[in-house]
Tab-separated table of C-alpha atoms in Angstrom:
chain	number	residue	atom	x	y	z
A	2	MET	CA	205.548	182.291	228.209
A	3	GLU	CA	206.359	179.878	231.033
A	4	SER	CA	205.475	176.421	229.443
A	5	LEU	CA	207.772	173.426	229.678
A	6	LYS	CA	210.994	174.101	227.544
A	7	LEU	CA	210.592	171.407	224.954
A	8	ILE	CA	206.833	172.035	224.496
A	9	SER	CA	206.248	173.949	221.118
A	10	VAL	CA	204.825	174.724	223.494
A	11	ALA	CA	182.408	170.594	231.115
A	12	SER	CA	179.117	171.114	231.531
A	13	SER	CA	176.359	173.370	231.746
A	14	SER	CA	175.028	175.809	234.342
A	15	GLY	CA	173.410	179.026	233.816
A	16	ASN	CA	174.093	180.019	230.130
A	17	TYR	CA	177.663	178.354	230.010
A	18	THR	CA	177.879	175.065	228.075
A	19	SER	CA	181.063	172.580	227.672
A	20	ASN	CA	181.956	169.392	225.663
A	21	PHE	CA	183.918	168.182	228.735
A	22	THR	CA	180.906	166.968	230.636
A	23	HIS	CA	182.159	163.652	230.761
A	24	LEU	CA	185.542	164.797	232.251
A	25	TYR	CA	183.758	165.509	235.758
A	26	LYS	CA	183.325	163.442	238.661
A	27	ILE	CA	179.790	163.912	239.832
A	28	ARG	CA	179.853	162.671	243.274
A	29	PRO	CA	183.341	162.790	245.038
A	30	THR	CA	183.482	160.798	248.204
A	31	LYS	CA	182.397	162.319	251.204
A	32	GLU	CA	184.366	160.539	253.680
A	33	ASP	CA	187.942	161.810	252.458
A	34	SER	CA	188.499	165.261	250.900
A	35	GLN	CA	189.979	165.582	247.348
A	36	ALA	CA	193.434	166.348	248.952
A	37	ILE	CA	193.398	163.180	251.106
A	38	ARG	CA	192.169	160.687	248.336
A	39	ARG	CA	195.015	162.474	245.986
A	40	GLN	CA	197.664	161.661	248.654
A	41	LYS	CA	196.570	158.237	249.230
A	42	LEU	CA	196.616	157.557	245.237
A	43	LEU	CA	199.963	158.975	244.977
A	44	GLU	CA	201.569	156.829	247.609
A	45	GLN	CA	199.849	153.980	246.086
A	46	GLN	CA	201.296	154.468	242.886
A	47	LYS	CA	204.678	155.315	244.212
A	48	LYS	CA	204.807	151.761	245.992
A	49	PHE	CA	203.572	149.831	242.927
A	50	ARG	CA	205.510	151.912	240.544
A	51	ASN	CA	207.177	148.957	238.821
A	52	ASN	CA	204.024	146.631	238.990
A	53	LEU	CA	203.769	145.188	235.230
A	54	GLN	CA	199.969	144.508	235.599
A	55	ASP	CA	199.274	147.976	233.560
A	56	SER	CA	201.700	147.086	230.864
A	57	SER	CA	199.905	143.715	230.445
A	58	ARG	CA	196.700	145.664	230.456
A	59	ILE	CA	197.721	147.669	227.597
A	60	LEU	CA	199.242	145.232	225.772
A	61	LEU	CA	195.622	143.400	225.913
A	62	LEU	CA	194.172	146.715	224.728
A	63	ALA	CA	196.257	146.880	221.631
A	64	GLN	CA	195.598	143.186	220.631
A	65	CYS	CA	191.859	143.722	221.360
A	66	GLU	CA	191.109	143.345	217.599
A	67	ASP	CA	187.310	142.659	216.550
A	68	GLU	CA	186.510	140.664	213.522
A	69	GLU	CA	185.062	143.214	211.322
A	70	GLU	CA	187.054	146.632	210.777
A	71	CYS	CA	185.871	150.154	211.522
A	72	LYS	CA	184.523	152.106	208.721
A	73	PRO	CA	186.679	154.953	207.174
A	74	LYS	CA	185.276	158.406	208.202
A	75	ARG	CA	182.413	159.715	206.041
A	76	LYS	CA	181.243	163.349	205.141
A	77	SER	CA	177.831	162.749	206.399
A	78	LYS	CA	177.495	163.076	210.168
A	79	ASN	CA	175.494	159.724	210.363
A	80	VAL	CA	178.628	157.599	210.592
A	81	SER	CA	177.653	154.147	211.486
A	82	THR	CA	179.585	152.960	214.521
A	83	LYS	CA	179.925	149.836	216.494
A	84	ASN	CA	181.143	148.654	219.534
A	85	VAL	CA	184.665	147.312	219.775
A	86	SER	CA	185.375	145.678	223.030
A	87	ALA	CA	183.890	148.450	224.985
A	88	GLY	CA	184.392	146.429	228.106
A	89	SER	CA	188.111	146.750	228.003
A	90	ILE	CA	188.625	150.054	225.575
A	91	SER	CA	186.152	152.394	227.183
A	92	LYS	CA	187.865	151.835	230.586
A	93	GLN	CA	191.304	153.025	229.651
A	94	LEU	CA	190.664	156.591	229.815
A	95	MET	CA	191.737	158.744	232.804
A	96	PHE	CA	189.162	161.608	233.693
A	97	SER	CA	189.294	164.648	235.928
A	98	GLU	CA	187.297	165.885	238.966
A	99	TRP	CA	186.319	169.610	239.538
A	100	MET	CA	189.061	171.336	241.482
A	101	GLU	CA	187.097	171.649	244.788
A	102	GLU	CA	189.946	173.787	246.435
A	103	LEU	CA	193.431	174.761	245.507
A	104	PRO	CA	196.117	171.814	246.135
A	105	GLU	CA	199.004	171.843	248.257
A	106	ASN	CA	202.341	172.873	246.638
A	107	PHE	CA	200.149	173.834	243.629
A	108	GLU	CA	203.051	175.895	241.893
A	109	ASN	CA	205.588	173.336	242.051
A	110	ASP	CA	203.553	169.967	241.897
A	111	TRP	CA	201.016	170.804	238.758
A	112	LEU	CA	201.121	171.559	235.266
A	113	MET	CA	198.111	173.391	233.279
A	114	VAL	CA	196.650	172.473	229.876
A	115	LEU	CA	194.140	174.655	227.806
A	116	CYS	CA	191.727	172.159	226.140
A	117	PRO	CA	190.127	172.739	222.976
A	118	VAL	CA	186.307	172.168	222.296
A	119	GLY	CA	186.151	168.622	220.892
A	120	MET	CA	185.522	164.964	221.419
A	121	ARG	CA	187.409	162.814	223.896
A	122	VAL	CA	188.889	159.864	222.132
A	123	LEU	CA	191.326	156.985	222.476
A	124	ILE	CA	193.802	156.591	219.538
A	125	VAL	CA	194.895	152.937	219.134
A	126	ALA	CA	197.435	152.482	216.308
A	127	SER	CA	198.171	148.829	215.946
A	128	ARG	CA	198.343	146.178	213.169
A	129	GLY	CA	198.720	148.705	210.260
A	130	ARG	CA	195.719	150.651	211.098
A	131	THR	CA	194.717	153.389	213.418
A	132	LYS	CA	191.102	153.594	215.359
A	133	VAL	CA	189.518	156.407	216.769
A	134	ILE	CA	187.488	155.025	219.843
A	135	THR	CA	185.243	156.923	222.175
A	136	LYS	CA	185.004	156.830	225.859
A	137	ARG	CA	182.166	154.357	225.644
A	138	GLY	CA	184.103	152.204	223.486
A	139	ARG	CA	182.754	152.972	220.092
A	140	CYS	CA	184.891	152.766	217.057
A	141	LEU	CA	184.012	155.805	215.013
A	142	TRP	CA	186.342	155.238	212.011
A	143	GLU	CA	189.981	154.193	211.047
A	144	PHE	CA	192.679	155.719	208.917
A	145	GLN	CA	196.265	155.298	208.101
A	146	SER	CA	198.577	157.433	210.423
A	147	ALA	CA	202.253	157.769	210.820
A	148	LEU	CA	202.072	156.279	214.578
A	149	PRO	CA	203.933	153.189	215.103
A	150	GLY	CA	201.781	150.352	214.331
A	151	GLY	CA	199.318	152.913	212.456
A	152	ASN	CA	199.955	152.283	208.799
A	153	ASN	CA	200.119	149.452	206.391
A	154	ALA	CA	202.663	150.949	204.517
A	155	PHE	CA	205.391	150.695	207.140
A	156	SER	CA	207.891	147.770	207.653
A	157	GLN	CA	206.625	144.701	209.075
A	158	ILE	CA	208.595	145.370	212.420
A	159	PHE	CA	207.419	149.030	212.574
A	160	LYS	CA	203.844	147.894	211.780
A	161	SER	CA	203.821	145.241	214.443
A	162	ALA	CA	204.299	148.137	217.004
A	163	TYR	CA	201.447	149.476	218.662
A	164	THR	CA	200.496	153.124	220.005
A	165	ILE	CA	197.809	154.509	222.229
A	166	LEU	CA	197.077	158.140	222.623
A	167	ASP	CA	194.679	160.150	224.905
A	168	CYS	CA	193.435	162.788	222.361
A	169	ILE	CA	190.730	165.450	221.784
A	170	TYR	CA	189.495	165.416	218.162
A	171	SER	CA	188.482	168.883	216.728
A	172	GLU	CA	185.748	168.602	213.778
A	173	THR	CA	186.398	172.323	212.932
A	174	THR	CA	190.212	171.830	212.301
A	175	GLU	CA	190.119	167.914	211.669
A	176	THR	CA	193.141	167.502	214.033
A	177	PHE	CA	193.957	165.329	217.062
A	178	TYR	CA	195.037	167.251	219.928
A	179	ILE	CA	197.399	165.012	222.258
A	180	LEU	CA	196.545	165.269	226.086
A	181	ASP	CA	198.412	162.252	227.184
A	182	LEU	CA	200.454	159.038	226.422
A	183	LEU	CA	199.407	155.326	227.314
A	184	ALA	CA	201.797	153.475	224.976
A	185	TRP	CA	204.271	154.053	222.266
A	186	GLY	CA	206.030	151.665	220.095
A	187	ASN	CA	205.112	148.435	222.104
A	188	GLN	CA	206.068	150.077	225.386
A	189	SER	CA	203.664	151.069	228.075
A	190	PHE	CA	203.908	154.370	229.698
A	191	THR	CA	200.769	154.276	232.232
A	192	ASN	CA	203.153	153.524	235.251
A	193	CYS	CA	205.513	156.666	234.160
A	194	ASP	CA	204.929	160.087	235.788
A	195	THR	CA	203.237	162.755	234.033
A	196	GLU	CA	206.334	164.819	233.258
A	197	PHE	CA	207.966	161.830	231.753
A	198	ARG	CA	205.065	161.114	229.542
A	199	ILE	CA	205.211	164.582	228.368
A	200	PHE	CA	209.015	164.627	227.837
A	201	TRP	CA	208.668	161.386	225.780
A	202	LEU	CA	205.814	162.763	223.658
A	203	GLN	CA	207.746	165.876	222.878
A	204	GLY	CA	210.695	164.116	221.842
A	205	LYS	CA	208.772	161.612	219.641
A	206	LEU	CA	206.740	164.478	217.894
A	207	LEU	CA	210.213	166.028	217.065
A	208	GLU	CA	211.464	162.922	215.731
A	209	TYR	CA	208.395	162.291	213.660
A	210	PRO	CA	207.571	165.755	212.304
A	211	GLU	CA	205.038	164.052	209.621
A	212	LEU	CA	202.671	163.394	212.601
A	213	GLY	CA	202.036	167.095	212.312
A	214	LEU	CA	201.334	167.338	208.880
A	215	ARG	CA	198.292	166.068	206.642
A	216	ASN	CA	199.148	163.540	204.042
A	217	ILE	CA	196.286	161.435	202.474
A	218	ARG	CA	198.186	158.314	202.305
A	219	SER	CA	200.444	158.195	205.396
A	220	ASN	CA	198.595	160.772	208.022
A	221	LEU	CA	195.155	161.544	207.010
A	222	TYR	CA	194.860	163.714	210.164
A	223	PRO	CA	197.327	165.871	211.923
A	224	PHE	CA	198.429	165.242	215.777
A	225	THR	CA	199.301	168.117	217.865
A	226	LEU	CA	200.702	168.094	221.307
A	227	LEU	CA	198.744	170.500	223.433
A	228	PRO	CA	201.188	172.796	225.391
A	229	TYR	CA	201.725	172.143	229.047
A	230	PHE	CA	202.245	175.227	231.512
A	231	THR	CA	203.917	175.320	234.733
A	232	CYS	CA	201.367	176.608	237.477
A	233	SER	CA	203.248	179.837	238.770
A	234	LYS	CA	200.829	182.951	238.675
A	235	GLU	CA	203.030	184.315	235.787
A	236	SER	CA	202.665	181.160	233.670
A	237	ILE	CA	198.953	180.984	234.166
A	238	SER	CA	198.579	184.735	233.441
A	239	ASN	CA	200.707	184.560	230.291
A	240	ALA	CA	198.648	181.685	229.136
A	241	LEU	CA	195.195	183.080	229.749
A	242	THR	CA	195.916	186.523	228.604
A	243	ASN	CA	197.028	185.079	225.202
A	244	TRP	CA	193.773	184.993	223.253
A	245	PRO	CA	192.667	183.529	221.056
A	246	PHE	CA	194.894	180.638	222.452
A	247	PHE	CA	194.328	178.535	219.080
A	248	ASN	CA	194.761	180.560	215.725
A	249	ASP	CA	191.780	182.085	214.518
A	250	ASN	CA	190.128	180.895	218.026
A	251	SER	CA	189.626	177.270	216.205
A	252	PRO	CA	189.097	175.361	218.034
A	253	LYS	CA	187.856	177.362	221.115
A	254	VAL	CA	189.040	176.810	224.295
A	255	ASP	CA	186.879	174.705	226.482
A	256	GLY	CA	188.438	174.699	229.953
A	257	LEU	CA	191.620	173.802	231.923
A	258	LEU	CA	193.264	170.680	232.824
A	259	PHE	CA	195.587	170.623	235.725
A	260	TYR	CA	197.878	167.345	235.975
A	261	HIS	CA	199.961	166.337	239.037
A	262	LYS	CA	203.542	165.991	237.972
A	263	ASN	CA	204.307	162.886	239.783
A	264	ALA	CA	200.971	161.015	238.865
A	265	ALA	CA	200.812	157.903	236.690
A	266	TYR	CA	198.228	157.477	234.204
A	267	THR	CA	195.438	155.661	235.760
A	268	ALA	CA	191.960	154.464	234.084
A	269	GLY	CA	188.771	156.161	235.517
A	270	PHE	CA	188.243	159.409	237.736
A	271	SER	CA	191.255	160.690	239.515
A	272	PRO	CA	191.966	163.347	241.850
A	273	THR	CA	195.387	163.785	240.453
A	274	VAL	CA	193.587	165.196	237.286
A	275	LEU	CA	191.498	168.410	237.972
A	276	TRP	CA	189.063	170.609	235.903
A	277	LEU	CA	188.450	174.211	236.091
A	278	LEU	CA	186.959	176.911	233.724
A	279	PRO	CA	188.901	180.055	232.893
A	280	PHE	CA	186.687	182.451	234.489
A	281	MET	CA	186.999	180.635	237.785
A	282	VAL	CA	190.752	181.172	238.024
A	283	GLN	CA	190.998	184.293	239.884
A	284	GLU	CA	188.596	182.915	242.412
A	285	VAL	CA	190.032	179.693	242.942
A	286	ILE	CA	193.578	179.790	242.073
A	287	CYS	CA	195.084	183.359	242.327
A	288	SER	CA	193.237	186.702	242.537
A	289	ASP	CA	196.194	188.496	241.016
A	290	ALA	CA	196.099	186.207	237.876
A	291	ILE	CA	195.442	187.859	234.725
A	292	VAL	CA	192.717	186.558	232.630
A	293	ASN	CA	191.676	187.807	229.370
A	294	ASP	CA	188.127	189.685	229.175
A	295	LYS	CA	187.033	187.123	226.617
A	296	TYR	CA	187.214	184.299	229.050
A	297	LEU	CA	185.674	186.192	231.785
A	298	LYS	CA	182.549	187.158	229.545
A	299	GLU	CA	181.964	183.336	229.541
A	300	ARG	CA	180.955	183.679	233.164
A	301	PRO	CA	177.163	182.966	233.449
A	302	ILE	CA	174.923	186.004	234.282
A	303	ASP	CA	173.553	184.574	237.456
A	304	TYR	CA	177.003	183.232	238.654
A	305	LYS	CA	177.187	182.927	242.307
A	306	GLY	CA	180.704	181.434	242.818
A	307	GLN	CA	182.459	178.105	241.981
A	308	LYS	CA	180.983	175.965	244.550
A	309	VAL	CA	177.502	176.917	243.823
A	310	PHE	CA	178.140	176.332	240.031
A	311	ILE	CA	179.659	173.108	240.535
A	312	HIS	CA	176.766	171.913	242.967
A	313	THR	CA	174.203	173.257	240.329
A	314	PHE	CA	176.031	171.608	237.352
A	315	ASN	CA	176.127	168.000	239.427
A	316	GLU	CA	172.531	168.364	240.150
A	317	GLU	CA	171.612	169.039	236.595
A	318	HIS	CA	173.881	166.162	235.128
A	319	LYS	CA	172.344	163.812	237.536
A	320	LYS	CA	169.000	164.642	236.528
A	321	LYS	CA	169.826	164.333	232.805
A	322	LYS	CA	171.558	161.149	233.780
A	323	TYR	CA	168.617	159.515	235.503
A	324	LYS	CA	166.272	160.892	232.694
A	325	LYS	CA	168.549	159.136	230.106
A	326	GLU	CA	168.683	155.743	232.140
A	327	HIS	CA	165.056	155.956	232.771
A	328	SER	CA	164.424	156.470	228.960
A	329	HIS	CA	166.667	153.498	228.334
A	330	SER	CA	165.120	151.288	230.992
A	331	ILE	CA	161.652	152.161	229.420
A	332	MET	CA	162.766	151.201	225.840
A	333	MET	CA	164.311	147.703	227.090
A	334	GLU	CA	160.939	146.999	228.822
A	335	MET	CA	159.067	147.888	225.630
A	336	GLN	CA	161.355	145.592	223.543
A	337	ILE	CA	160.783	143.047	226.184
A	338	MET	CA	157.041	143.288	225.856
A	339	ASN	CA	157.393	143.386	222.105
A	340	ASP	CA	159.387	140.274	222.054
A	341	ASN	CA	157.061	138.340	224.363
A	342	SER	CA	153.818	139.424	222.412
A	343	THR	CA	155.535	138.177	219.457
A	344	PHE	CA	156.369	134.895	221.011
A	345	THR	CA	152.942	134.414	222.457
A	346	ALA	CA	151.446	135.071	219.043
A	347	ASN	CA	153.577	132.571	217.321
A	348	THR	CA	152.936	130.131	220.072
A	349	GLU	CA	149.084	130.554	219.450
A	350	MET	CA	149.458	130.196	215.916
A	351	ASP	CA	151.558	126.931	216.298
A	352	VAL	CA	148.592	125.712	218.699
A	353	GLU	CA	145.976	126.572	216.262
A	354	HIS	CA	147.930	124.851	213.263
A	355	ASN	CA	148.525	121.642	215.194
């Protein structure tokens, strides 16, 4: 398996569903192709590689503490959540775009990750506690972890550190699968390229093996770094013929993320991170790639090709988004009307009383 040496290493259309709906860019710009936008972004990142603004942004995020604490995770699914500085926290994650076409120098410049089904979260370990925050800035719960800054039992120096990870949480295994790194031990890595961020994570997980173990007091939820694979035909084939990819197929594979090796970690949607479903690999990447039949069977019965699939998905997603926003707008209008009615009634009562 041609994964990197030190590594232990979506959406609905037809009858296919995915938990990665939020990873997709619905409306890419028409003026520039994905390749042109990617090249512009890489050039811009290279030019401002030493810009310290990103470091300040990460420091701000780590110090962004609300007055109240998050609640510990409950067994019930009805876990109360609250907004924890959504304006800053929810804007830190980097999201992918659909792979519209095969990028140039794909085999040499890109890395592939098989993503598990789960919830995309930002892990923020700071001031002796570890918070689980959604892409919308909701703090789901907090716990004690072995991450720098994430445990009250650590020494004061270690506890004053902060760590920020981009993860996928699987309820089936109660494990955080690490996708990427934003900060570790008071040091920002958002300006570093993908290869270096992975290299650093690999080294740190070897240095802190306790992160991979479940410990009620010091590391309640295990952390596992997802394997990154090179993008040669052989490497991709080896990864996709290996089924199930996760032990006992738990969690299941949701899709494939592709990272440009030289890209920095940028907030928002990025053409340097691309998304593809396993059954599209032979069509988009390489017709000779070997893909396990289990993945190919996930292809919708009415599948008419990648471009049609993406177009259909985008249209369905826009309708759902419009319906959700329209419903929210109606609820707000009703609330305002109710508030106005209450105000009018109270005013009339005051007038009558006077």
